[in-house]
PDB file of C-alpha atoms in Angstrom:
ATOM      1  CA  UNK A   1       9.028 -56.233 -78.192  1.00  0.00           C
ATOM      2  CA  UNK A   2       9.131 -52.430 -78.160  1.00  0.00           C
ATOM      3  CA  UNK A   3      11.758 -51.208 -75.709  1.00  0.00           C
ATOM      4  CA  UNK A   4      10.333 -47.794 -74.783  1.00  0.00           C
ATOM      5  CA  UNK A   5       6.745 -47.115 -75.755  1.00  0.00           C
ATOM      6  CA  UNK A   6       4.606 -44.027 -75.434  1.00  0.00           C
ATOM      7  CA  UNK A   7       0.890 -43.453 -75.770  1.00  0.00           C
ATOM      8  CA  UNK A   8      -0.648 -41.676 -77.451  1.00  0.00           C
ATOM      9  CA  UNK A   9       1.519 -40.961 -80.477  1.00  0.00           C
ATOM     10  CA  UNK A  10      -0.533 -37.874 -81.340  1.00  0.00           C
ATOM     11  CA  UNK A  11      -2.572 -35.715 -78.996  1.00  0.00           C
ATOM     12  CA  UNK A  12      -4.636 -32.727 -80.112  1.00  0.00           C
ATOM     13  CA  UNK A  13      -6.475 -30.777 -77.451  1.00  0.00           C
ATOM     14  CA  UNK A  14      -7.856 -27.387 -76.517  1.00  0.00           C
ATOM     15  CA  UNK A  15      -6.208 -24.806 -74.311  1.00  0.00           C
ATOM     16  CA  UNK A  16      -7.074 -25.222 -70.684  1.00  0.00           C
ATOM     17  CA  UNK A  17      -7.571 -28.971 -70.833  1.00  0.00           C
ATOM     18  CA  UNK A  18      -5.703 -31.522 -68.724  1.00  0.00           C
ATOM     19  CA  UNK A  19      -3.981 -34.409 -70.487  1.00  0.00           C
ATOM     20  CA  UNK A  20      -1.638 -37.292 -69.743  1.00  0.00           C
ATOM     21  CA  UNK A  21       1.044 -39.055 -71.743  1.00  0.00           C
ATOM     22  CA  UNK A  22       2.088 -42.543 -70.743  1.00  0.00           C
ATOM     23  CA  UNK A  23       5.494 -44.171 -71.034  1.00  0.00           C
ATOM     24  CA  UNK A  24       6.522 -47.747 -70.436  1.00  0.00           C
ATOM     25  CA  UNK A  25       9.863 -49.483 -70.816  1.00  0.00           C
ATOM     26  CA  UNK A  26      10.559 -53.201 -70.867  1.00  0.00           C
ATOM     27  CA  UNK A  27      14.356 -52.950 -70.734  1.00  0.00           C
ATOM     28  CA  UNK A  28      14.604 -53.524 -67.001  1.00  0.00           C
ATOM     29  CA  UNK A  29      15.959 -50.012 -66.527  1.00  0.00           C
ATOM     30  CA  UNK A  30      15.591 -48.210 -63.233  1.00  0.00           C
ATOM     31  CA  UNK A  31      15.741 -44.619 -64.472  1.00  0.00           C
ATOM     32  CA  UNK A  32      13.317 -42.836 -66.782  1.00  0.00           C
ATOM     33  CA  UNK A  33      13.208 -39.371 -68.300  1.00  0.00           C
ATOM     34  CA  UNK A  34      10.942 -36.915 -70.049  1.00  0.00           C
ATOM     35  CA  UNK A  35      12.277 -34.590 -72.741  1.00  0.00           C
ATOM     36  CA  UNK A  36      10.542 -31.819 -74.657  1.00  0.00           C
ATOM     37  CA  UNK A  37      11.385 -31.098 -78.307  1.00  0.00           C
ATOM     38  CA  UNK A  38      10.112 -27.740 -79.481  1.00  0.00           C
ATOM     39  CA  UNK A  39       9.160 -26.619 -82.960  1.00  0.00           C
ATOM     40  CA  UNK A  40      12.801 -25.822 -83.733  1.00  0.00           C
ATOM     41  CA  UNK A  41      13.781 -29.401 -82.849  1.00  0.00           C
ATOM     42  CA  UNK A  42      15.558 -28.285 -79.676  1.00  0.00           C
ATOM     43  CA  UNK A  43      15.567 -31.107 -77.121  1.00  0.00           C
ATOM     44  CA  UNK A  44      15.642 -30.381 -73.420  1.00  0.00           C
ATOM     45  CA  UNK A  45      15.286 -32.607 -70.406  1.00  0.00           C
ATOM     46  CA  UNK A  46      12.323 -31.982 -68.131  1.00  0.00           C
ATOM     47  CA  UNK A  47      12.432 -34.698 -65.463  1.00  0.00           C
ATOM     48  CA  UNK A  48      14.119 -37.919 -64.500  1.00  0.00           C
ATOM     49  CA  UNK A  49      13.065 -40.582 -62.031  1.00  0.00           C
ATOM     50  CA  UNK A  50      15.049 -43.387 -60.470  1.00  0.00           C
ATOM     51  CA  UNK A  51      13.066 -46.197 -58.841  1.00  0.00           C
ATOM     52  CA  UNK A  52      10.031 -43.949 -58.609  1.00  0.00           C
ATOM     53  CA  UNK A  53      11.976 -41.082 -57.043  1.00  0.00           C
ATOM     54  CA  UNK A  54      12.473 -37.723 -58.725  1.00  0.00           C
ATOM     55  CA  UNK A  55      16.160 -36.979 -59.329  1.00  0.00           C
ATOM     56  CA  UNK A  56      16.147 -34.297 -62.024  1.00  0.00           C
ATOM     57  CA  UNK A  57      13.580 -31.528 -62.138  1.00  0.00           C
ATOM     58  CA  UNK A  58      14.453 -28.815 -64.578  1.00  0.00           C
ATOM     59  CA  UNK A  59      12.739 -25.455 -64.640  1.00  0.00           C
ATOM     60  CA  UNK A  60       9.370 -26.697 -65.758  1.00  0.00           C
ATOM     61  CA  UNK A  61       6.011 -25.092 -64.911  1.00  0.00           C
ATOM     62  CA  UNK A  62       4.284 -26.879 -62.064  1.00  0.00           C
ATOM     63  CA  UNK A  63       1.420 -27.587 -64.436  1.00  0.00           C
ATOM     64  CA  UNK A  64       3.617 -30.511 -65.486  1.00  0.00           C
ATOM     65  CA  UNK A  65       3.559 -33.366 -63.004  1.00  0.00           C
ATOM     66  CA  UNK A  66       5.372 -36.622 -63.647  1.00  0.00           C
ATOM     67  CA  UNK A  67       4.108 -39.745 -61.953  1.00  0.00           C
ATOM     68  CA  UNK A  68       5.966 -43.028 -61.662  1.00  0.00           C
ATOM     69  CA  UNK A  69       3.785 -45.875 -60.378  1.00  0.00           C
ATOM     70  CA  UNK A  70       6.705 -48.293 -60.742  1.00  0.00           C
ATOM     71  CA  UNK A  71      10.146 -48.230 -62.254  1.00  0.00           C
ATOM     72  CA  UNK A  72       8.873 -49.413 -65.643  1.00  0.00           C
ATOM     73  CA  UNK A  73       6.418 -46.541 -66.054  1.00  0.00           C
ATOM     74  CA  UNK A  74       6.728 -42.780 -66.053  1.00  0.00           C
ATOM     75  CA  UNK A  75       3.642 -40.797 -66.985  1.00  0.00           C
ATOM     76  CA  UNK A  76       3.450 -37.079 -67.647  1.00  0.00           C
ATOM     77  CA  UNK A  77       0.339 -35.187 -66.624  1.00  0.00           C
ATOM     78  CA  UNK A  78      -0.165 -31.646 -67.852  1.00  0.00           C
ATOM     79  CA  UNK A  79      -2.774 -29.336 -66.341  1.00  0.00           C
ATOM     80  CA  UNK A  80      -4.300 -26.254 -67.925  1.00  0.00           C
ATOM     81  CA  UNK A  81      -2.636 -26.753 -71.282  1.00  0.00           C
ATOM     82  CA  UNK A  82      -1.253 -23.678 -73.029  1.00  0.00           C
ATOM     83  CA  UNK A  83      -0.385 -23.026 -76.663  1.00  0.00           C
ATOM     84  CA  UNK A  84       3.320 -23.071 -75.779  1.00  0.00           C
ATOM     85  CA  UNK A  85       3.037 -26.639 -74.561  1.00  0.00           C
ATOM     86  CA  UNK A  86       2.715 -27.786 -78.170  1.00  0.00           C
ATOM     87  CA  UNK A  87       5.777 -29.918 -78.791  1.00  0.00           C
ATOM     88  CA  UNK A  88       6.976 -33.471 -79.147  1.00  0.00           C
ATOM     89  CA  UNK A  89       7.537 -35.154 -75.805  1.00  0.00           C
ATOM     90  CA  UNK A  90      10.025 -37.998 -75.603  1.00  0.00           C
ATOM     91  CA  UNK A  91      10.349 -40.542 -72.878  1.00  0.00           C
ATOM     92  CA  UNK A  92      13.695 -42.277 -72.316  1.00  0.00           C
ATOM     93  CA  UNK A  93      15.131 -44.848 -69.950  1.00  0.00           C
ATOM     94  CA  UNK A  94      18.493 -46.086 -68.724  1.00  0.00           C
ATOM     95  CA  UNK A  95      20.251 -47.902 -65.927  1.00  0.00           C
ATOM     96  CA  UNK A  96      21.250 -45.610 -63.083  1.00  0.00           C
ATOM     97  CA  UNK A  97      24.896 -46.629 -63.385  1.00  0.00           C
ATOM     98  CA  UNK A  98      24.844 -46.014 -67.153  1.00  0.00           C
ATOM     99  CA  UNK A  99      22.595 -42.989 -67.118  1.00  0.00           C
ATOM    100  CA  UNK A 100      24.517 -41.502 -70.027  1.00  0.00           C
ATOM    101  CA  UNK A 101      23.208 -44.308 -72.239  1.00  0.00           C
ATOM    102  CA  UNK A 102      19.549 -43.525 -72.709  1.00  0.00           C
ATOM    103  CA  UNK A 103      17.026 -45.261 -74.940  1.00  0.00           C
ATOM    104  CA  UNK A 104      14.276 -43.092 -76.365  1.00  0.00           C
ATOM    105  CA  UNK A 105      10.641 -43.742 -77.098  1.00  0.00           C
ATOM    106  CA  UNK A 106       8.987 -42.755 -80.394  1.00  0.00           C
ATOM    107  CA  UNK A 107       7.615 -39.488 -79.036  1.00  0.00           C
ATOM    108  CA  UNK A 108       4.188 -37.982 -78.501  1.00  0.00           C
ATOM    109  CA  UNK A 109       3.263 -34.986 -80.630  1.00  0.00           C
ATOM    110  CA  UNK A 110       1.086 -32.688 -78.548  1.00  0.00           C
ATOM    111  CA  UNK A 111      -0.829 -29.934 -80.316  1.00  0.00           C
ATOM    112  CA  UNK A 112      -2.697 -27.396 -78.238  1.00  0.00           C
ATOM    113  CA  UNK A 113      -5.306 -25.381 -80.140  1.00  0.00           C
TER     114      UNK A 113
ATOM    115  CA  UNK B   1      28.106 -26.529 -67.308  1.00  0.00           C
ATOM    116  CA  UNK B   2      28.190 -28.330 -70.600  1.00  0.00           C
ATOM    117  CA  UNK B   3      26.988 -27.550 -74.094  1.00  0.00           C
ATOM    118  CA  UNK B   4      27.307 -28.625 -77.695  1.00  0.00           C
ATOM    119  CA  UNK B   5      27.248 -26.535 -80.833  1.00  0.00           C
ATOM    120  CA  UNK B   6      26.311 -28.040 -84.142  1.00  0.00           C
ATOM    121  CA  UNK B   7      27.556 -25.973 -87.049  1.00  0.00           C
ATOM    122  CA  UNK B   8      25.088 -25.940 -89.875  1.00  0.00           C
ATOM    123  CA  UNK B   9      21.407 -26.547 -89.282  1.00  0.00           C
ATOM    124  CA  UNK B  10      21.089 -27.960 -92.792  1.00  0.00           C
ATOM    125  CA  UNK B  11      23.617 -29.992 -94.750  1.00  0.00           C
ATOM    126  CA  UNK B  12      23.074 -31.341 -98.249  1.00  0.00           C
ATOM    127  CA  UNK B  13      25.315 -33.898 -99.881  1.00  0.00           C
ATOM    128  CA  UNK B  14      25.069 -35.932-103.043  1.00  0.00           C
ATOM    129  CA  UNK B  15      24.445 -39.643-102.848  1.00  0.00           C
ATOM    130  CA  UNK B  16      27.814 -41.369-102.590  1.00  0.00           C
ATOM    131  CA  UNK B  17      29.615 -38.282-101.297  1.00  0.00           C
ATOM    132  CA  UNK B  18      31.258 -37.811 -97.920  1.00  0.00           C
ATOM    133  CA  UNK B  19      29.017 -36.843 -95.043  1.00  0.00           C
ATOM    134  CA  UNK B  20      30.506 -34.498 -92.432  1.00  0.00           C
ATOM    135  CA  UNK B  21      28.371 -33.152 -89.600  1.00  0.00           C
ATOM    136  CA  UNK B  22      30.131 -30.883 -87.148  1.00  0.00           C
ATOM    137  CA  UNK B  23      29.836 -30.829 -83.391  1.00  0.00           C
ATOM    138  CA  UNK B  24      31.891 -28.859 -80.882  1.00  0.00           C
ATOM    139  CA  UNK B  25      31.449 -29.306 -77.170  1.00  0.00           C
ATOM    140  CA  UNK B  26      32.112 -27.390 -74.010  1.00  0.00           C
ATOM    141  CA  UNK B  27      32.495 -29.213 -70.727  1.00  0.00           C
ATOM    142  CA  UNK B  28      34.266 -28.502 -67.450  1.00  0.00           C
ATOM    143  CA  UNK B  29      34.931 -32.226 -66.928  1.00  0.00           C
ATOM    144  CA  UNK B  30      35.858 -35.016 -69.348  1.00  0.00           C
ATOM    145  CA  UNK B  31      32.757 -35.472 -71.444  1.00  0.00           C
ATOM    146  CA  UNK B  32      30.801 -38.367 -72.761  1.00  0.00           C
ATOM    147  CA  UNK B  33      29.638 -37.551 -76.286  1.00  0.00           C
ATOM    148  CA  UNK B  34      26.907 -38.992 -78.449  1.00  0.00           C
ATOM    149  CA  UNK B  35      25.356 -38.764 -81.863  1.00  0.00           C
ATOM    150  CA  UNK B  36      21.666 -39.534 -82.231  1.00  0.00           C
ATOM    151  CA  UNK B  37      19.642 -39.784 -85.432  1.00  0.00           C
ATOM    152  CA  UNK B  38      15.971 -38.924 -85.745  1.00  0.00           C
ATOM    153  CA  UNK B  39      14.110 -40.096 -88.828  1.00  0.00           C
ATOM    154  CA  UNK B  40      10.912 -38.243 -89.732  1.00  0.00           C
ATOM    155  CA  UNK B  41       8.170 -38.741 -87.142  1.00  0.00           C
ATOM    156  CA  UNK B  42      10.292 -41.142 -85.142  1.00  0.00           C
ATOM    157  CA  UNK B  43      12.181 -41.121 -81.864  1.00  0.00           C
ATOM    158  CA  UNK B  44      15.895 -40.741 -81.361  1.00  0.00           C
ATOM    159  CA  UNK B  45      18.195 -43.630 -82.119  1.00  0.00           C
ATOM    160  CA  UNK B  46      21.739 -43.797 -80.791  1.00  0.00           C
ATOM    161  CA  UNK B  47      24.267 -43.801 -83.637  1.00  0.00           C
ATOM    162  CA  UNK B  48      27.452 -43.931 -81.593  1.00  0.00           C
ATOM    163  CA  UNK B  49      28.990 -42.868 -78.330  1.00  0.00           C
ATOM    164  CA  UNK B  50      32.333 -41.790 -76.896  1.00  0.00           C
ATOM    165  CA  UNK B  51      32.898 -42.667 -73.250  1.00  0.00           C
ATOM    166  CA  UNK B  52      36.632 -42.051 -72.807  1.00  0.00           C
ATOM    167  CA  UNK B  53      37.890 -45.176 -74.532  1.00  0.00           C
ATOM    168  CA  UNK B  54      39.096 -45.114 -78.145  1.00  0.00           C
ATOM    169  CA  UNK B  55      38.920 -41.655 -79.671  1.00  0.00           C
ATOM    170  CA  UNK B  56      37.690 -42.974 -83.025  1.00  0.00           C
ATOM    171  CA  UNK B  57      34.259 -44.404 -82.497  1.00  0.00           C
ATOM    172  CA  UNK B  58      32.382 -46.503 -85.003  1.00  0.00           C
ATOM    173  CA  UNK B  59      28.625 -46.604 -84.984  1.00  0.00           C
ATOM    174  CA  UNK B  60      25.748 -48.073 -86.878  1.00  0.00           C
ATOM    175  CA  UNK B  61      24.994 -47.579 -90.572  1.00  0.00           C
ATOM    176  CA  UNK B  62      28.641 -46.881 -91.439  1.00  0.00           C
ATOM    177  CA  UNK B  63      28.960 -43.711 -89.361  1.00  0.00           C
ATOM    178  CA  UNK B  64      31.949 -42.869 -87.239  1.00  0.00           C
ATOM    179  CA  UNK B  65      33.128 -39.944 -85.149  1.00  0.00           C
ATOM    180  CA  UNK B  66      36.452 -38.854 -83.752  1.00  0.00           C
ATOM    181  CA  UNK B  67      36.908 -37.237 -80.358  1.00  0.00           C
ATOM    182  CA  UNK B  68      39.517 -34.476 -80.585  1.00  0.00           C
ATOM    183  CA  UNK B  69      40.178 -32.945 -77.201  1.00  0.00           C
ATOM    184  CA  UNK B  70      42.506 -30.254 -78.577  1.00  0.00           C
ATOM    185  CA  UNK B  71      39.751 -29.049 -80.888  1.00  0.00           C
ATOM    186  CA  UNK B  72      36.850 -29.840 -78.505  1.00  0.00           C
ATOM    187  CA  UNK B  73      35.193 -31.521 -81.434  1.00  0.00           C
ATOM    188  CA  UNK B  74      33.261 -34.707 -82.120  1.00  0.00           C
ATOM    189  CA  UNK B  75      32.420 -34.543 -85.818  1.00  0.00           C
ATOM    190  CA  UNK B  76      30.324 -37.264 -87.447  1.00  0.00           C
ATOM    191  CA  UNK B  77      31.394 -38.715 -90.785  1.00  0.00           C
ATOM    192  CA  UNK B  78      30.349 -41.319 -93.285  1.00  0.00           C
ATOM    193  CA  UNK B  79      32.442 -42.012 -96.391  1.00  0.00           C
ATOM    194  CA  UNK B  80      29.537 -42.499 -98.795  1.00  0.00           C
ATOM    195  CA  UNK B  81      26.083 -41.053 -98.279  1.00  0.00           C
ATOM    196  CA  UNK B  82      23.001 -43.146 -98.922  1.00  0.00           C
ATOM    197  CA  UNK B  83      19.483 -41.902 -99.536  1.00  0.00           C
ATOM    198  CA  UNK B  84      18.381 -43.597 -96.329  1.00  0.00           C
ATOM    199  CA  UNK B  85      20.727 -41.334 -94.319  1.00  0.00           C
ATOM    200  CA  UNK B  86      18.392 -38.377 -94.768  1.00  0.00           C
ATOM    201  CA  UNK B  87      17.358 -37.460 -91.233  1.00  0.00           C
ATOM    202  CA  UNK B  88      17.970 -35.058 -88.361  1.00  0.00           C
ATOM    203  CA  UNK B  89      21.193 -35.639 -86.433  1.00  0.00           C
ATOM    204  CA  UNK B  90      21.787 -34.536 -82.871  1.00  0.00           C
ATOM    205  CA  UNK B  91      25.046 -34.284 -81.002  1.00  0.00           C
ATOM    206  CA  UNK B  92      24.781 -34.604 -77.212  1.00  0.00           C
ATOM    207  CA  UNK B  93      27.081 -34.354 -74.204  1.00  0.00           C
ATOM    208  CA  UNK B  94      26.955 -35.476 -70.613  1.00  0.00           C
ATOM    209  CA  UNK B  95      29.367 -35.841 -67.739  1.00  0.00           C
ATOM    210  CA  UNK B  96      29.008 -39.570 -67.130  1.00  0.00           C
ATOM    211  CA  UNK B  97      29.028 -39.331 -63.349  1.00  0.00           C
ATOM    212  CA  UNK B  98      27.100 -42.603 -62.872  1.00  0.00           C
ATOM    213  CA  UNK B  99      25.122 -40.972 -60.102  1.00  0.00           C
ATOM    214  CA  UNK B 100      21.943 -41.015 -62.110  1.00  0.00           C
ATOM    215  CA  UNK B 101      21.758 -37.283 -62.403  1.00  0.00           C
ATOM    216  CA  UNK B 102      23.225 -37.095 -65.876  1.00  0.00           C
ATOM    217  CA  UNK B 103      21.644 -34.577 -68.110  1.00  0.00           C
ATOM    218  CA  UNK B 104      22.025 -35.207 -71.788  1.00  0.00           C
ATOM    219  CA  UNK B 105      22.506 -31.779 -73.294  1.00  0.00           C
ATOM    220  CA  UNK B 106      21.624 -31.748 -76.959  1.00  0.00           C
ATOM    221  CA  UNK B 107      22.720 -29.569 -79.819  1.00  0.00           C
ATOM    222  CA  UNK B 108      20.153 -27.909 -82.022  1.00  0.00           C
ATOM    223  CA  UNK B 109      20.373 -30.605 -84.664  1.00  0.00           C
ATOM    224  CA  UNK B 110      21.517 -30.806 -88.279  1.00  0.00           C
ATOM    225  CA  UNK B 111      19.118 -31.809 -90.996  1.00  0.00           C
ATOM    226  CA  UNK B 112      20.912 -33.969 -93.554  1.00  0.00           C
ATOM    227  CA  UNK B 113      19.493 -34.018 -97.070  1.00  0.00           C
ATOM    228  CA  UNK B 114      20.786 -36.457 -99.672  1.00  0.00           C
ATOM    229  CA  UNK B 115      20.691 -35.335-103.282  1.00  0.00           C
ATOM    230  CA  UNK B 116      20.107 -38.167-105.761  1.00  0.00           C
TER     231      UNK B 116
END
């Protein structure tokens, strides 16, 4: 009965590879987010989607491409991985009308070697 | 623009002592404020939130926070620390526009260590 789930939990890969992280929520929310937490624990929003439409797109390299097949899923695809992409990526979800109240997934720790 | 500043990246308290984690905010509009807790290797869990109702907000696990507009503060307290409180704590702010474009802006976190 996990509310917001992410797969994989850990991802270790080589520079230059392409990888995806998946996120699913079963809360019936219509808005989903991706956050990046760097090695200093600083959390910053990357993207948000509402009903499969992009509504927040922070200054993120275009190697990062979110994809929302439906409002319960928001996947993050990263091309040409770089060392600086190593971080923990968190997915979150909310209702549009309560977008300040976000529920977070457990995170995916990405390590780029 | 909005931001939060958490004073003290590391705080250590003895078990049973008062916990006080500081957060000051900056916002051009009335803010919504939050405290999240992150246990090791886990995601963020909402501890409590202030959304312009009562200024003293009670959360889970015995934590509470008080919104003080005059001091632009939203400090987190717990009267008696427990070993299980050891975690990273994040203060966050947003505008609460209900237009779906809220950005939760997080502080840099405070690591709380409990001394037995």
